[in-house]
Amino acid sequence: MIEINDVHKRFGPVEVLKGVSFNVKQGEVVCLIGPSGSGKSTILRCINGLESYQGGEIRVLGQRVDNQQRSINDLRRQVGMVFQRFNLFPHRSVLENVMEGPIHVNGEARAVAEKRAKSLLDLVGLGEKINAWPQQLSGGQQQRVAIARTLALQPKAILFDEPTSALDPELVGEVLQVMRNLAQEGMTMIVVTHEMQFASEVADRVCFLHSGNIVEQGTTDRVLGNPQEPRTRDFLRRVL
Ligand code: ADP
Ligand code: MG
């Protein structure tokens, strides 16, 4: 579903992705791990067309990700993204936050968007909060709204960029549980996370990124349980 082949990305003279390759099949969960500054966010942003890249190729459902605005809009409909900071609209209710994209991006009828938004808010455990304002919710609840908002656009895959890193520790579990449920229902996901317990339970495969290179990738059991590369071992020793 997502093919990343020898992708190079520079910011000015600095190469931050130095030939990254990995694939994600439909229904797979791939966790991207690695130290801060290794390029994890940049690769997600390239996949979603938020950043351009200079070499190699990214394909989503067979279609090349390039800088053509029209194909970028199509792409964003197919690949959702959930960020560390949820950025809900502060002056819209929870329900309106989730309806916004389907109505304004996809041109859906209000009634249709509202029905799906309500059922998605139920799915993330916030059926009782549809009329609340974002600032009345905890960080974990806001992130669950953000996940519902992404799902409302009916993406074929979702990219998560450290979705629990901004949360108080006691709120992390409820967000991971929503993600675990999505994975179980067959959603294709790429997850950048430092939550190794989550990765070991949910990921099918793990890619370890270091200084813009994937230095090790494989099945979750293999990479987390029996890492071959010294840099992977080092990293895991520090985060586990
Ligand atoms: P990670 O998500 O793994 O922490 P990033 O993908 O955010 O890493 O960053 C990878 C490298 O690219 C870092 O060295 C970072 O400083 C650099 N970088 C990221 N975004 C920009 C930008 N907009 N301009 C210049 N350098 C950037
Ligand atoms: Mg990052």
mmCIF file of N, CA and C in Angstrom, residues 82 86 88 94 98 120-127 129 137-151 163 167 171 173-179:
data_model
loop_
_atom_site.group_PDB
_atom_site.id
_atom_site.type_symbol
_atom_site.label_atom_id
_atom_site.label_comp_id
_atom_site.label_asym_id
_atom_site.label_seq_id
_atom_site.Cartn_x
_atom_site.Cartn_y
_atom_site.Cartn_z
ATOM 1 N N VAL A 82 -1.960 11.913 12.288
ATOM 2 C CA VAL A 82 -2.252 12.329 13.661
ATOM 3 C C VAL A 82 -0.937 12.799 14.270
ATOM 4 N N PHE A 86 -2.540 18.142 18.931
ATOM 5 C CA PHE A 86 -3.769 17.745 18.235
ATOM 6 C C PHE A 86 -4.392 18.887 17.454
ATOM 7 N N LEU A 88 -6.994 20.982 17.704
ATOM 8 C CA LEU A 88 -8.436 21.049 17.425
ATOM 9 C C LEU A 88 -8.825 22.520 17.293
ATOM 10 N N VAL A 94 -16.689 19.550 19.922
ATOM 11 C CA VAL A 94 -16.057 18.278 19.567
ATOM 12 C C VAL A 94 -16.683 17.716 18.286
ATOM 13 N N VAL A 98 -15.020 17.185 14.274
ATOM 14 C CA VAL A 98 -14.940 15.930 13.514
ATOM 15 C C VAL A 98 -15.696 16.039 12.178
ATOM 16 N N LEU A 120 -18.080 7.776 15.104
ATOM 17 C CA LEU A 120 -16.632 7.735 15.358
ATOM 18 C C LEU A 120 -16.307 8.212 16.766
ATOM 19 N N LEU A 121 -17.056 9.200 17.249
ATOM 20 C CA LEU A 121 -16.814 9.660 18.622
ATOM 21 C C LEU A 121 -17.217 8.579 19.627
ATOM 22 N N ASP A 122 -18.250 7.822 19.300
ATOM 23 C CA ASP A 122 -18.577 6.642 20.112
ATOM 24 C C ASP A 122 -17.416 5.653 20.115
ATOM 25 N N LEU A 123 -16.883 5.435 18.930
ATOM 26 C CA LEU A 123 -15.793 4.459 18.761
ATOM 27 C C LEU A 123 -14.577 4.812 19.617
ATOM 28 N N VAL A 124 -14.276 6.108 19.743
ATOM 29 C CA VAL A 124 -13.113 6.507 20.550
ATOM 30 C C VAL A 124 -13.510 6.793 22.004
ATOM 31 N N GLY A 125 -14.748 6.422 22.364
ATOM 32 C CA GLY A 125 -15.173 6.521 23.756
ATOM 33 C C GLY A 125 -15.589 7.909 24.192
ATOM 34 N N LEU A 126 -15.989 8.766 23.230
ATOM 35 C CA LEU A 126 -16.344 10.140 23.579
ATOM 36 C C LEU A 126 -17.761 10.506 23.149
ATOM 37 N N GLY A 127 -18.609 9.483 23.055
ATOM 38 C CA GLY A 127 -19.996 9.711 22.665
ATOM 39 C C GLY A 127 -20.731 10.701 23.553
ATOM 40 N N LYS A 129 -19.393 13.344 24.867
ATOM 41 C CA LYS A 129 -18.711 14.647 24.857
ATOM 42 C C LYS A 129 -18.917 15.423 23.576
ATOM 43 N N LEU A 137 -11.749 19.295 27.615
ATOM 44 C CA LEU A 137 -11.311 17.887 27.610
ATOM 45 C C LEU A 137 -9.862 17.759 28.069
ATOM 46 N N SER A 138 -9.541 16.599 28.579
ATOM 47 C CA SER A 138 -8.142 16.293 28.902
ATOM 48 C C SER A 138 -7.347 16.119 27.605
ATOM 49 N N GLY A 139 -6.041 16.124 27.726
ATOM 50 C CA GLY A 139 -5.195 15.911 26.556
ATOM 51 C C GLY A 139 -5.479 14.580 25.868
ATOM 52 N N GLY A 140 -5.708 13.550 26.659
ATOM 53 C CA GLY A 140 -5.988 12.228 26.083
ATOM 54 C C GLY A 140 -7.307 12.224 25.321
ATOM 55 N N GLN A 141 -8.301 12.917 25.893
ATOM 56 C CA GLN A 141 -9.591 13.011 25.202
ATOM 57 C C GLN A 141 -9.454 13.826 23.921
ATOM 58 N N GLN A 142 -8.676 14.918 23.986
ATOM 59 C CA GLN A 142 -8.480 15.740 22.782
ATOM 60 C C GLN A 142 -7.782 14.937 21.688
ATOM 61 N N GLN A 143 -6.825 14.126 22.084
ATOM 62 C CA GLN A 143 -6.134 13.331 21.066
ATOM 63 C C GLN A 143 -7.089 12.285 20.474
ATOM 64 N N ARG A 144 -7.992 11.759 21.291
ATOM 65 C CA ARG A 144 -8.974 10.807 20.744
ATOM 66 C C ARG A 144 -9.925 11.508 19.772
ATOM 67 N N VAL A 145 -10.282 12.779 20.065
ATOM 68 C CA VAL A 145 -11.074 13.545 19.094
ATOM 69 C C VAL A 145 -10.281 13.712 17.800
ATOM 70 N N ALA A 146 -8.984 13.995 17.942
ATOM 71 C CA ALA A 146 -8.146 14.187 16.750
ATOM 72 C C ALA A 146 -8.087 12.908 15.909
ATOM 73 N N ILE A 147 -8.072 11.765 16.569
ATOM 74 C CA ILE A 147 -8.077 10.495 15.834
ATOM 75 C C ILE A 147 -9.431 10.318 15.117
ATOM 76 N N ALA A 148 -10.519 10.643 15.817
ATOM 77 C CA ALA A 148 -11.844 10.556 15.187
ATOM 78 C C ALA A 148 -11.923 11.501 13.991
ATOM 79 N N ARG A 149 -11.344 12.696 14.141
ATOM 80 C CA ARG A 149 -11.343 13.674 13.048
ATOM 81 C C ARG A 149 -10.597 13.119 11.824
ATOM 82 N N THR A 150 -9.498 12.449 12.074
ATOM 83 C CA THR A 150 -8.748 11.845 10.972
ATOM 84 C C THR A 150 -9.547 10.706 10.327
ATOM 85 N N LEU A 151 -10.168 9.876 11.166
ATOM 86 C CA LEU A 151 -10.965 8.758 10.647
ATOM 87 C C LEU A 151 -12.168 9.236 9.838
ATOM 88 N N PRO A 163 1.952 10.216 18.871
ATOM 89 C CA PRO A 163 0.633 10.707 19.290
ATOM 90 C C PRO A 163 0.458 10.813 20.798
ATOM 91 N N LEU A 167 1.325 13.919 26.135
ATOM 92 C CA LEU A 167 0.305 13.624 27.155
ATOM 93 C C LEU A 167 0.922 13.307 28.511
ATOM 94 N N LEU A 171 -2.559 9.498 30.857
ATOM 95 C CA LEU A 171 -3.505 9.627 29.742
ATOM 96 C C LEU A 171 -3.046 8.884 28.491
ATOM 97 N N GLY A 173 -2.441 5.654 28.043
ATOM 98 C CA GLY A 173 -3.066 4.348 27.819
ATOM 99 C C GLY A 173 -4.354 4.417 27.022
ATOM 100 N N GLU A 174 -5.184 5.422 27.295
ATOM 101 C CA GLU A 174 -6.480 5.499 26.620
ATOM 102 C C GLU A 174 -6.308 5.777 25.122
ATOM 103 N N VAL A 175 -5.265 6.527 24.767
ATOM 104 C CA VAL A 175 -5.006 6.813 23.347
ATOM 105 C C VAL A 175 -4.427 5.576 22.664
ATOM 106 N N LEU A 176 -3.503 4.913 23.345
ATOM 107 C CA LEU A 176 -2.936 3.685 22.774
ATOM 108 C C LEU A 176 -4.019 2.631 22.579
ATOM 109 N N GLN A 177 -5.001 2.598 23.500
ATOM 110 C CA GLN A 177 -6.081 1.607 23.373
ATOM 111 C C GLN A 177 -6.896 1.848 22.108
ATOM 112 N N VAL A 178 -7.173 3.121 21.810
ATOM 113 C CA VAL A 178 -7.905 3.447 20.577
ATOM 114 C C VAL A 178 -7.099 2.992 19.357
ATOM 115 N N MET A 179 -5.784 3.216 19.414
ATOM 116 C CA MET A 179 -4.926 2.815 18.288
ATOM 117 C C MET A 179 -4.851 1.301 18.145
#
